[in-house]
Short mmCIF file of C-alpha atoms and ligand atoms in Angstrom, two decimals:
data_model
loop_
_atom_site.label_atom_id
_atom_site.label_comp_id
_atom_site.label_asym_id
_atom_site.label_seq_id
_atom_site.Cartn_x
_atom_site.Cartn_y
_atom_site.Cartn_z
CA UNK M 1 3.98 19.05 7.34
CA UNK M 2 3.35 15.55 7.93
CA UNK M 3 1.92 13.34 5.87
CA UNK M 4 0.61 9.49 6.31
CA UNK M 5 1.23 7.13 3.87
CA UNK M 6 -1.15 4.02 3.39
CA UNK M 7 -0.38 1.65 0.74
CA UNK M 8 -2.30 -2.17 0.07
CA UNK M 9 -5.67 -1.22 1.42
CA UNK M 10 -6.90 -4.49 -0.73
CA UNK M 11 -10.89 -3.55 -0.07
CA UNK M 12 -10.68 -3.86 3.59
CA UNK M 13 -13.50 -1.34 4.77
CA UNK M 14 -12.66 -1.74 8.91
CA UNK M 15 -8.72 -1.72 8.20
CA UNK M 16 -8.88 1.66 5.94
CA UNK M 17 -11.45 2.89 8.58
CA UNK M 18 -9.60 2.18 11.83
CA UNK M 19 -6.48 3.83 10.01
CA UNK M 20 -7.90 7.15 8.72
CA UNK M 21 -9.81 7.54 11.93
CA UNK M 22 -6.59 7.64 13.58
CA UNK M 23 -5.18 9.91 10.99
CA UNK M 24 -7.93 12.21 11.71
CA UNK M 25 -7.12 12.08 15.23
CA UNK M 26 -3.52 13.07 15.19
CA UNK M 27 -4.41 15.99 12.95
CA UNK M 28 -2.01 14.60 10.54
CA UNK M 29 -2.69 17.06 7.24
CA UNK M 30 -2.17 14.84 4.03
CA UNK M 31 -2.75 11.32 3.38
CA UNK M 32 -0.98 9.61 0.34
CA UNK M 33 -2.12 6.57 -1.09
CA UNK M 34 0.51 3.98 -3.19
CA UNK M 35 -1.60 1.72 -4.41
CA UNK M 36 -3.88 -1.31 -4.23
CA UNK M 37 -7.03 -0.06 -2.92
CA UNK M 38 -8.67 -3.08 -4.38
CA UNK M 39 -8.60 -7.15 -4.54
CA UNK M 40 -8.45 -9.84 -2.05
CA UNK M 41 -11.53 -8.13 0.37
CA UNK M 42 -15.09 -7.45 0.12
CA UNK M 43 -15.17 -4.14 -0.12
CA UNK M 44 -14.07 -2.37 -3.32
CA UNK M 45 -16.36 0.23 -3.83
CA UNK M 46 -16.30 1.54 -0.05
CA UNK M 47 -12.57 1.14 0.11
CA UNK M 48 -12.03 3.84 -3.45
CA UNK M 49 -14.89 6.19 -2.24
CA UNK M 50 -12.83 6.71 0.83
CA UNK M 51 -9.49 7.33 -0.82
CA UNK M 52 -10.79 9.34 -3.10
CA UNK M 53 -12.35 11.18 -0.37
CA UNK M 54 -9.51 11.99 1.68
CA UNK M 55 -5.91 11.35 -0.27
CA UNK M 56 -4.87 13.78 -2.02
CA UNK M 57 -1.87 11.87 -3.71
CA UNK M 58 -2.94 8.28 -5.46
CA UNK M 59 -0.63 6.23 -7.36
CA UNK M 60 -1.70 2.85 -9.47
CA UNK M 61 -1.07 -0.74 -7.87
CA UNK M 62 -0.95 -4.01 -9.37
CA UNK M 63 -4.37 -5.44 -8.27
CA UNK M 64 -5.76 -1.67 -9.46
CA UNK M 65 -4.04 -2.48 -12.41
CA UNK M 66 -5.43 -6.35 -13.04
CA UNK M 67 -8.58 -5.04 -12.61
CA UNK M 68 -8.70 -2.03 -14.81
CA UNK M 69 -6.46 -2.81 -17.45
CA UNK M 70 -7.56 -6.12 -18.40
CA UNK M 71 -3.61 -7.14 -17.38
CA UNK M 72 -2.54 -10.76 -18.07
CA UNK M 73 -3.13 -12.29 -14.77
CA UNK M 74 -0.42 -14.93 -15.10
CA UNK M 75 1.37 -13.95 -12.67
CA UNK M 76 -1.23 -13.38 -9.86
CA UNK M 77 -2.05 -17.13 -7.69
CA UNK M 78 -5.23 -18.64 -7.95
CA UNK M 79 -6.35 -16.46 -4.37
CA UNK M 80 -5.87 -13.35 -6.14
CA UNK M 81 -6.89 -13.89 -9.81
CA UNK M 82 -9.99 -14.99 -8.19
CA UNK M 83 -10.29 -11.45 -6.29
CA UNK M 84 -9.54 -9.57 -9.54
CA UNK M 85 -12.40 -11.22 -11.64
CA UNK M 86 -15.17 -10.75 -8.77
CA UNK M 87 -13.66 -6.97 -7.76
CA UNK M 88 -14.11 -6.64 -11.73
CA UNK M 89 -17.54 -7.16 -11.47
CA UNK M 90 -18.32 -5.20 -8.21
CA UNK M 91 -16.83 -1.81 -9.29
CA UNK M 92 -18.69 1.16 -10.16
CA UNK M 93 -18.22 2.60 -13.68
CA UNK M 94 -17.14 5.82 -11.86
CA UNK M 95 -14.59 3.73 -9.37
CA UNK M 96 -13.27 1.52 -12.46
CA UNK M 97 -12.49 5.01 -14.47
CA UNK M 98 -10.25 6.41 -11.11
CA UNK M 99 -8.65 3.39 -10.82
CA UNK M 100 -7.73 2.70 -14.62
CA UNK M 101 -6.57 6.75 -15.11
CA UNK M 102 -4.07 6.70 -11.60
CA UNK M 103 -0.33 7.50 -11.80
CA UNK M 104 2.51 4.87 -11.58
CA UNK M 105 4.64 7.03 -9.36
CA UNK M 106 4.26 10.54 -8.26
CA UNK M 107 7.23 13.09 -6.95
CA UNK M 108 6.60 15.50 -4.67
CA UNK M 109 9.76 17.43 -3.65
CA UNK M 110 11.88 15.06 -1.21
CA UNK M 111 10.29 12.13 -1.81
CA UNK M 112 9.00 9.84 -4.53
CA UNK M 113 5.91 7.94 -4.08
CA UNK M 114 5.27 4.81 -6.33
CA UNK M 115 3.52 0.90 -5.27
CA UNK M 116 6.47 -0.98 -6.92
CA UNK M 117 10.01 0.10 -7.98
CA UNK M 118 10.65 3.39 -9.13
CA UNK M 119 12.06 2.51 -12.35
CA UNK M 120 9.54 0.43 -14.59
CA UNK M 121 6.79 0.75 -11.77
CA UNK M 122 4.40 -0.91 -14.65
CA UNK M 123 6.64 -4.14 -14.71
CA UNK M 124 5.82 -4.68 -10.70
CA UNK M 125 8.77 -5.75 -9.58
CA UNK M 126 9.34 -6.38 -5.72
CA UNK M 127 12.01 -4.54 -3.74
CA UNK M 128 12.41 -7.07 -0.89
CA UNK M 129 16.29 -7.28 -0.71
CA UNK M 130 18.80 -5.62 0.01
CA UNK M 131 20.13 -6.57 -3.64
CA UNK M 132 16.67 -5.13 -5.20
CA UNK M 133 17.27 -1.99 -3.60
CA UNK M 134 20.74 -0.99 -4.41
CA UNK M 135 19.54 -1.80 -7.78
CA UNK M 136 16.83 1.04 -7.41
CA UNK M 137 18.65 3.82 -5.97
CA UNK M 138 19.40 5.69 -8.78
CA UNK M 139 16.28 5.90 -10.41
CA UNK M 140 14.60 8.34 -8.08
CA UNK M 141 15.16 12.06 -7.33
CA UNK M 142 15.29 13.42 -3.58
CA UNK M 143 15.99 11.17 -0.25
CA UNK M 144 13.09 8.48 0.03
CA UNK M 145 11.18 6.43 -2.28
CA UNK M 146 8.27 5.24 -0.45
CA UNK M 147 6.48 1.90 -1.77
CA UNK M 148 4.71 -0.81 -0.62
CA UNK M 149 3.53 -4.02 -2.88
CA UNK M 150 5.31 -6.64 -0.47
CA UNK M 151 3.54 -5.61 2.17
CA UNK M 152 6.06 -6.01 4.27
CA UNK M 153 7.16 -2.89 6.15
CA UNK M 154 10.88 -1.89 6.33
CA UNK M 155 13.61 0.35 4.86
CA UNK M 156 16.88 0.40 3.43
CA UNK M 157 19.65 3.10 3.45
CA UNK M 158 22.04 3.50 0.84
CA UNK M 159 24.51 3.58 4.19
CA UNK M 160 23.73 -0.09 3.57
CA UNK M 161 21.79 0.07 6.73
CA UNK M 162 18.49 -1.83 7.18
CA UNK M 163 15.94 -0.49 9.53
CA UNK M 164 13.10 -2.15 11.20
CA UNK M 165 12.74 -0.41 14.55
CA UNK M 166 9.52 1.41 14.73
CA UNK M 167 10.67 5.26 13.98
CA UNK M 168 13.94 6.82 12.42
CA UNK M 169 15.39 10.11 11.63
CA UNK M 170 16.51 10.50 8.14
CA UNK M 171 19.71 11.17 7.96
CA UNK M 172 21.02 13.88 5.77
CA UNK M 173 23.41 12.48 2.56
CA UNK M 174 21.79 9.16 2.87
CA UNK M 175 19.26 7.70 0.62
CA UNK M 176 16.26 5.33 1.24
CA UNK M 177 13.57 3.04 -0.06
CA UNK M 178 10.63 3.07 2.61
CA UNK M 179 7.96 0.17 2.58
CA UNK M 180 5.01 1.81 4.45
CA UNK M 181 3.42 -1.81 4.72
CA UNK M 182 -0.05 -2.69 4.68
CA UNK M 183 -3.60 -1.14 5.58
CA UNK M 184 -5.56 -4.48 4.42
CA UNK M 185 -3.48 -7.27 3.81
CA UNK M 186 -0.22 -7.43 6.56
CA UNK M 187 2.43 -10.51 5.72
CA UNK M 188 5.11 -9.60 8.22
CA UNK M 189 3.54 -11.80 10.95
CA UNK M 190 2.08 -9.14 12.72
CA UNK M 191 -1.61 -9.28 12.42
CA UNK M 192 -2.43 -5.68 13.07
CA UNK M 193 -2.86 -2.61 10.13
CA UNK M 194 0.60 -1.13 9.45
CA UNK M 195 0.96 2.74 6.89
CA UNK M 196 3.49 5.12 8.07
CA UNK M 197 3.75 8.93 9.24
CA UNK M 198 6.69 11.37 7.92
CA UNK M 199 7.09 14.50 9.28
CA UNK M 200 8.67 16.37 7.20
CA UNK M 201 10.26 19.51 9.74
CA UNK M 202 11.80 16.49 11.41
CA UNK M 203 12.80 14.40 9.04
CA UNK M 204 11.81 11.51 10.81
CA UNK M 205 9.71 8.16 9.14
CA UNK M 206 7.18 6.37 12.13
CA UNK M 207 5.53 3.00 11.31
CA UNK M 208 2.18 2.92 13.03
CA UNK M 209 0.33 -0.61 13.31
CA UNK M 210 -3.21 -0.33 14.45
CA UNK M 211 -5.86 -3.52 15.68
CA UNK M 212 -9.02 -3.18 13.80
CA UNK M 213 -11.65 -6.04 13.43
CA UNK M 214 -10.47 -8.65 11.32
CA UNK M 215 -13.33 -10.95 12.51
CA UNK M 216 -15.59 -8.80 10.26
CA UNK M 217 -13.19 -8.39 7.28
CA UNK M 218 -13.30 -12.15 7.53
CA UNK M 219 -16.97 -12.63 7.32
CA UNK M 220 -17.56 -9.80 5.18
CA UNK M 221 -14.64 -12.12 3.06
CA UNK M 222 -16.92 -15.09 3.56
CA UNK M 223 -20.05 -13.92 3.22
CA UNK M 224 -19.08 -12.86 -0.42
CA UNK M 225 -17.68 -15.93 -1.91
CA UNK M 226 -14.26 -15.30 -2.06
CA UNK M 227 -11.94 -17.80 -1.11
CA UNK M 228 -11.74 -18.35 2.84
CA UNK M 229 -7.80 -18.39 2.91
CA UNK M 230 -8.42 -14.93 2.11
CA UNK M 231 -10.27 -14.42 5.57
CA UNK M 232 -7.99 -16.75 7.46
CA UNK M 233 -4.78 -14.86 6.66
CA UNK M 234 -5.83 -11.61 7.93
CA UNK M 235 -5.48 -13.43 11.22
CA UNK M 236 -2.20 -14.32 11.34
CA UNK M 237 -0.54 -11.50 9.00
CA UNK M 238 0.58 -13.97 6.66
ZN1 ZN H 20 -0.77 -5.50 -2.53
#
């Protein structure tokens, strides 16, 4: 079977669109979500209809946390605490119930699916080195933990190998940490949507990266009085 997995939607309506019309597309059977389907964009309540729509697997992200929780937001910059108090007031009481009652992690044979670290998901730590990742090896079952949170794509092997290039086979006896990227919000310098596709016959991980119209994210952005670096970003994938 193969699944996608989007992570870091962060209310982007064309983003989550452009993505899960291509899903569609390649027939791919089960979508999993890891997180952050809200803050930073305009679209909150259009972004959670849609994942609850078609994922099938959810797990809890910070922002969905900030907002639901009522989560001390000292550790979120002025940008995003800004996001969380006006998605706060935009979500449905149905919407602000699925996001507040969502799973920190979720295993599903082979593969763990969680938005932060497996162990202590609720304390949101970042897996961005190779350092953070040895240190998270152990405290998931199976070959792959998938996560996102940095929004920056990549993977590392307990091989000690670090793997960028666009598609890889898992390799048997080796364990890895898998960041899918992001739907809504990409920071790698690359402008364009990123989630990625495992098939699981193969064994093989793909990262897909998708255009989609930022110029309307932006205005949509804009147009609802959030701050305008949150617009500008989305152009440069910063
Ligand atoms: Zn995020």
């Amino acid at each position: 079977m193969r699944k996608a997995i989007i992570s870091d939607i962060h209310a982007n309506l064309e983003a989550l669109k452009t993505a899960l019309d291509w899903i569609k597309n390649e027939g791919i059977e089960q979508i999993i979500c890891l997180g952050d389907i809200v803050g930073y964009g305009a679209n909150p309540n259009e972004c959670v209809d849609l994942i609850r729509e078609y994922c099938t697997v959810v797990v809890k992200g910070n922002h969905d946390s900030a907002t639901t929780d009522g989560e001390d937001l000292y550790n979120f910059n002025p940008y995003a605490k800004k996001a969380v108090l006006w998605t706060k007031e935009q979500l449905s009481k149905r919407n602000y119930e699925y996001l507040y009652y969502l799973p920190l992690k979720v295993e599903i044979g082979d593969y763990t699916f969680v938005h932060s670290t497996p162990k202590k998901p609720e304390r949101w730590n970042y897996i961005i080195t190779e350092y953070d990742a040895t240190l998270s090896f152990a405290n998931f079952e199976g070959q792959a933990c998938l996560v996102g949170h940095s929004h920056l794509p990549g993977c590392y092997g307990t091989d000690e190998s670090f793997i960028l290039e666009q598609e890889f086979v898992l390799t048997e006896g080796v364990k890895y940490i898998i960041n899918v990227g992001s739907v809504g919000q990409p920071r790698d310098g690359d402008p364009r949507l990123c989630f990625g596709v495992l098939d699981e016959e193969k064994r093989d991980f793909a990262w897909i990266r998708l255009e989609y119209d930022k110029e309307k994210t932006g205005q949509r952005i804009i147009e609802s009085g959030l701050p305008p670096y949150l617009a500008d970003r989305l152009k440069v994938g910063r």
